[in-house]
């Protein structure tokens, strides 16, 4: 056992530690781990989830940004011979230090959950499955369908990259300190192949961002304001059988993919 007691929580690093063993069990069960699996955990904190991941998994790599928590976990390392601890920022730490095929399991720090999600999704070929605790509002955006107010760039980009299920909600009482927002656990099964070339991928991403850039405007006007050719956008919508006054929140993932194949990106300014 560790002789150090865990350091107090730092709000600015999103340190809301899980204290409910039942939630920990449910998260680990959702990850369906076996001895052949390598797990990447982001933000192990005081190690409640790490400990539960080390039991079924073959190997766990855990990246923690807080040197105090890193040091605390180091003192417990002899309890977990299959744990590799890394002191670093999961947003910038080289991802290739984790073997391809790793399963990501994390109670994410909420202040940085969206950029972390985008980073993980941009490397989705490496991660077949991710089980993530997030703000409930972000979980709702991840699974939102066209037509609702939660449907956003994040919904389209995430659903393009993965099949996503909102697994269960988690009450604030399951954490210390308690977070100010509701939480939920999502399961993402990443899509290995999108069927698009890298160039088509980047046109698709640019169109989705440009279409949602001016949410209250029509797709035609929003894309025009982002430098796209208005006439070409109008004709592309027409050829897809879509109204010229349609807004981004009504376009399905598939319609975004088709639209991006019909429209040229504006020339880069610089
Ligand atoms: N896994 C623990 C648990 O469930 O109790 C802690 C989860 S807590 C919500 C988030 C953890 O992520 C904290 O330990 C925090 O220090 C760490 N963290 C915050 N920003 C990070 C970053 N950019 N990279 C790696 N870890 C980070």
Short mmCIF file of N, CA, C and O and ligand atoms in Angstrom, two decimals, residues 13-19 41-50 63-66 69 88-91 106-112 116 175, ligand 1:
data_model
loop_
_atom_site.label_atom_id
_atom_site.label_comp_id
_atom_site.label_asym_id
_atom_site.label_seq_id
_atom_site.Cartn_x
_atom_site.Cartn_y
_atom_site.Cartn_z
N UNK A 13 -7.75 21.67 -13.05
CA UNK A 13 -7.37 20.51 -13.86
C UNK A 13 -8.53 19.53 -14.01
O UNK A 13 -8.33 18.38 -14.39
N UNK A 14 -9.73 19.98 -13.69
CA UNK A 14 -10.91 19.13 -13.87
C UNK A 14 -10.89 17.92 -12.95
O UNK A 14 -11.36 16.84 -13.34
N UNK A 15 -10.37 18.10 -11.75
CA UNK A 15 -10.22 16.93 -10.86
C UNK A 15 -11.48 16.67 -10.05
O UNK A 15 -11.63 17.14 -8.92
N UNK A 16 -12.38 15.92 -10.64
CA UNK A 16 -13.56 15.41 -9.95
C UNK A 16 -13.40 13.90 -9.90
O UNK A 16 -13.61 13.21 -10.91
N UNK A 17 -12.98 13.41 -8.76
CA UNK A 17 -12.61 12.00 -8.67
C UNK A 17 -13.83 11.11 -8.43
O UNK A 17 -14.70 11.45 -7.64
N UNK A 18 -13.85 9.99 -9.12
CA UNK A 18 -14.93 9.02 -8.92
C UNK A 18 -14.76 8.40 -7.54
O UNK A 18 -13.64 8.08 -7.13
N UNK A 19 -15.88 8.23 -6.85
CA UNK A 19 -15.79 7.57 -5.54
C UNK A 19 -16.76 6.38 -5.46
O UNK A 19 -16.83 5.72 -4.45
N UNK A 41 -5.49 5.07 -20.55
CA UNK A 41 -6.33 5.89 -19.67
C UNK A 41 -5.80 7.31 -19.65
O UNK A 41 -4.59 7.53 -19.48
N UNK A 42 -6.71 8.27 -19.83
CA UNK A 42 -6.31 9.69 -19.74
C UNK A 42 -6.74 10.19 -18.36
O UNK A 42 -7.90 10.03 -17.98
N UNK A 43 -5.81 10.76 -17.63
CA UNK A 43 -6.12 11.32 -16.32
C UNK A 43 -6.45 10.27 -15.28
O UNK A 43 -7.59 10.18 -14.82
N UNK A 44 -5.49 9.45 -14.85
CA UNK A 44 -5.78 8.42 -13.85
C UNK A 44 -6.13 8.98 -12.46
O UNK A 44 -6.75 8.29 -11.66
N UNK A 45 -5.73 10.24 -12.19
CA UNK A 45 -6.10 10.86 -10.92
C UNK A 45 -5.55 10.09 -9.74
O UNK A 45 -4.35 9.83 -9.65
N UNK A 46 -6.46 9.69 -8.83
CA UNK A 46 -6.03 8.93 -7.65
C UNK A 46 -6.02 7.43 -7.89
O UNK A 46 -5.75 6.66 -6.98
N UNK A 47 -6.45 7.03 -9.11
CA UNK A 47 -6.26 5.64 -9.51
C UNK A 47 -7.42 4.69 -9.31
O UNK A 47 -7.28 3.49 -9.52
N UNK A 48 -8.61 5.22 -8.98
CA UNK A 48 -9.73 4.30 -8.70
C UNK A 48 -10.10 3.48 -9.96
O UNK A 48 -10.33 2.28 -9.89
N UNK A 49 -10.09 4.17 -11.11
CA UNK A 49 -10.43 3.48 -12.37
C UNK A 49 -9.22 2.67 -12.86
O UNK A 49 -9.36 1.53 -13.33
N UNK A 50 -8.05 3.25 -12.71
CA UNK A 50 -6.79 2.60 -13.15
C UNK A 50 -6.67 1.21 -12.52
O UNK A 50 -6.38 0.22 -13.20
N UNK A 63 -1.89 8.43 -18.72
CA UNK A 63 -1.22 9.74 -18.87
C UNK A 63 -1.86 10.74 -17.91
O UNK A 63 -3.05 11.03 -18.03
N UNK A 64 -1.07 11.26 -16.99
CA UNK A 64 -1.58 12.22 -16.00
C UNK A 64 -0.75 13.50 -16.08
O UNK A 64 0.47 13.45 -16.12
N UNK A 65 -1.46 14.63 -16.07
CA UNK A 65 -0.77 15.92 -16.21
C UNK A 65 -0.26 16.47 -14.87
O UNK A 65 0.67 17.27 -14.84
N UNK A 66 -0.86 16.05 -13.77
CA UNK A 66 -0.55 16.63 -12.47
C UNK A 66 0.60 15.87 -11.80
O UNK A 66 0.45 14.71 -11.43
N UNK A 69 -0.18 13.97 -8.55
CA UNK A 69 -0.92 12.70 -8.69
C UNK A 69 -0.02 11.63 -9.31
O UNK A 69 -0.10 10.44 -8.96
N UNK A 88 2.37 13.70 -18.31
CA UNK A 88 2.31 14.49 -19.54
C UNK A 88 0.91 15.01 -19.79
O UNK A 88 -0.04 14.69 -19.07
N UNK A 89 0.80 15.80 -20.86
CA UNK A 89 -0.47 16.38 -21.27
C UNK A 89 -1.04 15.50 -22.39
O UNK A 89 -0.41 15.38 -23.46
N UNK A 90 -2.20 14.92 -22.17
CA UNK A 90 -2.77 14.01 -23.17
C UNK A 90 -3.11 14.72 -24.48
O UNK A 90 -3.28 14.08 -25.51
N UNK A 91 -3.17 16.06 -24.44
CA UNK A 91 -3.45 16.80 -25.68
C UNK A 91 -2.25 16.83 -26.60
O UNK A 91 -2.39 16.95 -27.81
N UNK A 106 -11.61 6.45 -20.01
CA UNK A 106 -11.24 7.64 -19.25
C UNK A 106 -12.44 8.35 -18.65
O UNK A 106 -13.51 8.40 -19.28
N UNK A 107 -12.24 8.85 -17.46
CA UNK A 107 -13.12 9.85 -16.88
C UNK A 107 -12.44 11.17 -17.22
O UNK A 107 -11.52 11.59 -16.53
N UNK A 108 -12.87 11.78 -18.31
CA UNK A 108 -12.10 12.90 -18.87
C UNK A 108 -12.18 14.16 -18.01
O UNK A 108 -13.23 14.42 -17.40
N UNK A 109 -11.09 14.96 -18.00
CA UNK A 109 -11.18 16.29 -17.37
C UNK A 109 -12.09 17.16 -18.24
O UNK A 109 -11.82 17.36 -19.43
N UNK A 110 -13.18 17.66 -17.65
CA UNK A 110 -14.21 18.31 -18.47
C UNK A 110 -13.76 19.60 -19.13
O UNK A 110 -14.25 19.95 -20.19
N UNK A 111 -12.81 20.32 -18.51
CA UNK A 111 -12.41 21.61 -19.09
C UNK A 111 -11.76 21.44 -20.46
O UNK A 111 -11.65 22.38 -21.23
N UNK A 112 -11.36 20.20 -20.77
CA UNK A 112 -10.63 19.98 -22.02
C UNK A 112 -11.19 18.74 -22.76
O UNK A 112 -10.57 18.21 -23.66
N UNK A 116 -9.82 16.97 -26.40
CA UNK A 116 -9.28 15.61 -26.24
C UNK A 116 -10.04 14.63 -27.14
O UNK A 116 -9.44 13.77 -27.79
N UNK A 175 -18.96 11.60 -7.38
CA UNK A 175 -17.64 12.22 -7.49
C UNK A 175 -17.32 13.03 -6.23
O UNK A 175 -18.22 13.52 -5.55
N1 LIG B 1 -9.63 8.85 -13.42
C1 LIG B 1 -9.80 9.54 -12.17
C2 LIG B 1 -11.14 9.20 -11.58
O1 LIG B 1 -11.99 8.72 -12.31
O2 LIG B 1 -11.33 9.46 -10.37
C3 LIG B 1 -9.64 11.05 -12.33
C4 LIG B 1 -10.57 11.72 -13.30
S1 LIG B 1 -10.57 13.47 -13.20
C5 LIG B 1 -12.16 13.83 -13.86
C6 LIG B 1 -9.55 13.97 -14.58
C7 LIG B 1 -8.06 13.69 -14.42
O3 LIG B 1 -7.39 14.15 -15.61
C8 LIG B 1 -7.38 14.40 -13.27
O4 LIG B 1 -6.53 13.51 -12.60
C9 LIG B 1 -6.54 15.51 -13.95
O5 LIG B 1 -5.38 15.89 -13.23
C10 LIG B 1 -6.20 14.85 -15.26
N2 LIG B 1 -5.92 15.79 -16.37
C11 LIG B 1 -6.39 17.04 -16.56
N3 LIG B 1 -5.95 17.56 -17.73
C12 LIG B 1 -5.18 16.60 -18.31
C13 LIG B 1 -4.43 16.53 -19.51
N4 LIG B 1 -4.44 17.55 -20.38
N5 LIG B 1 -3.74 15.39 -19.77
C14 LIG B 1 -3.74 14.36 -18.89
N6 LIG B 1 -4.43 14.36 -17.73
C15 LIG B 1 -5.15 15.46 -17.45
#
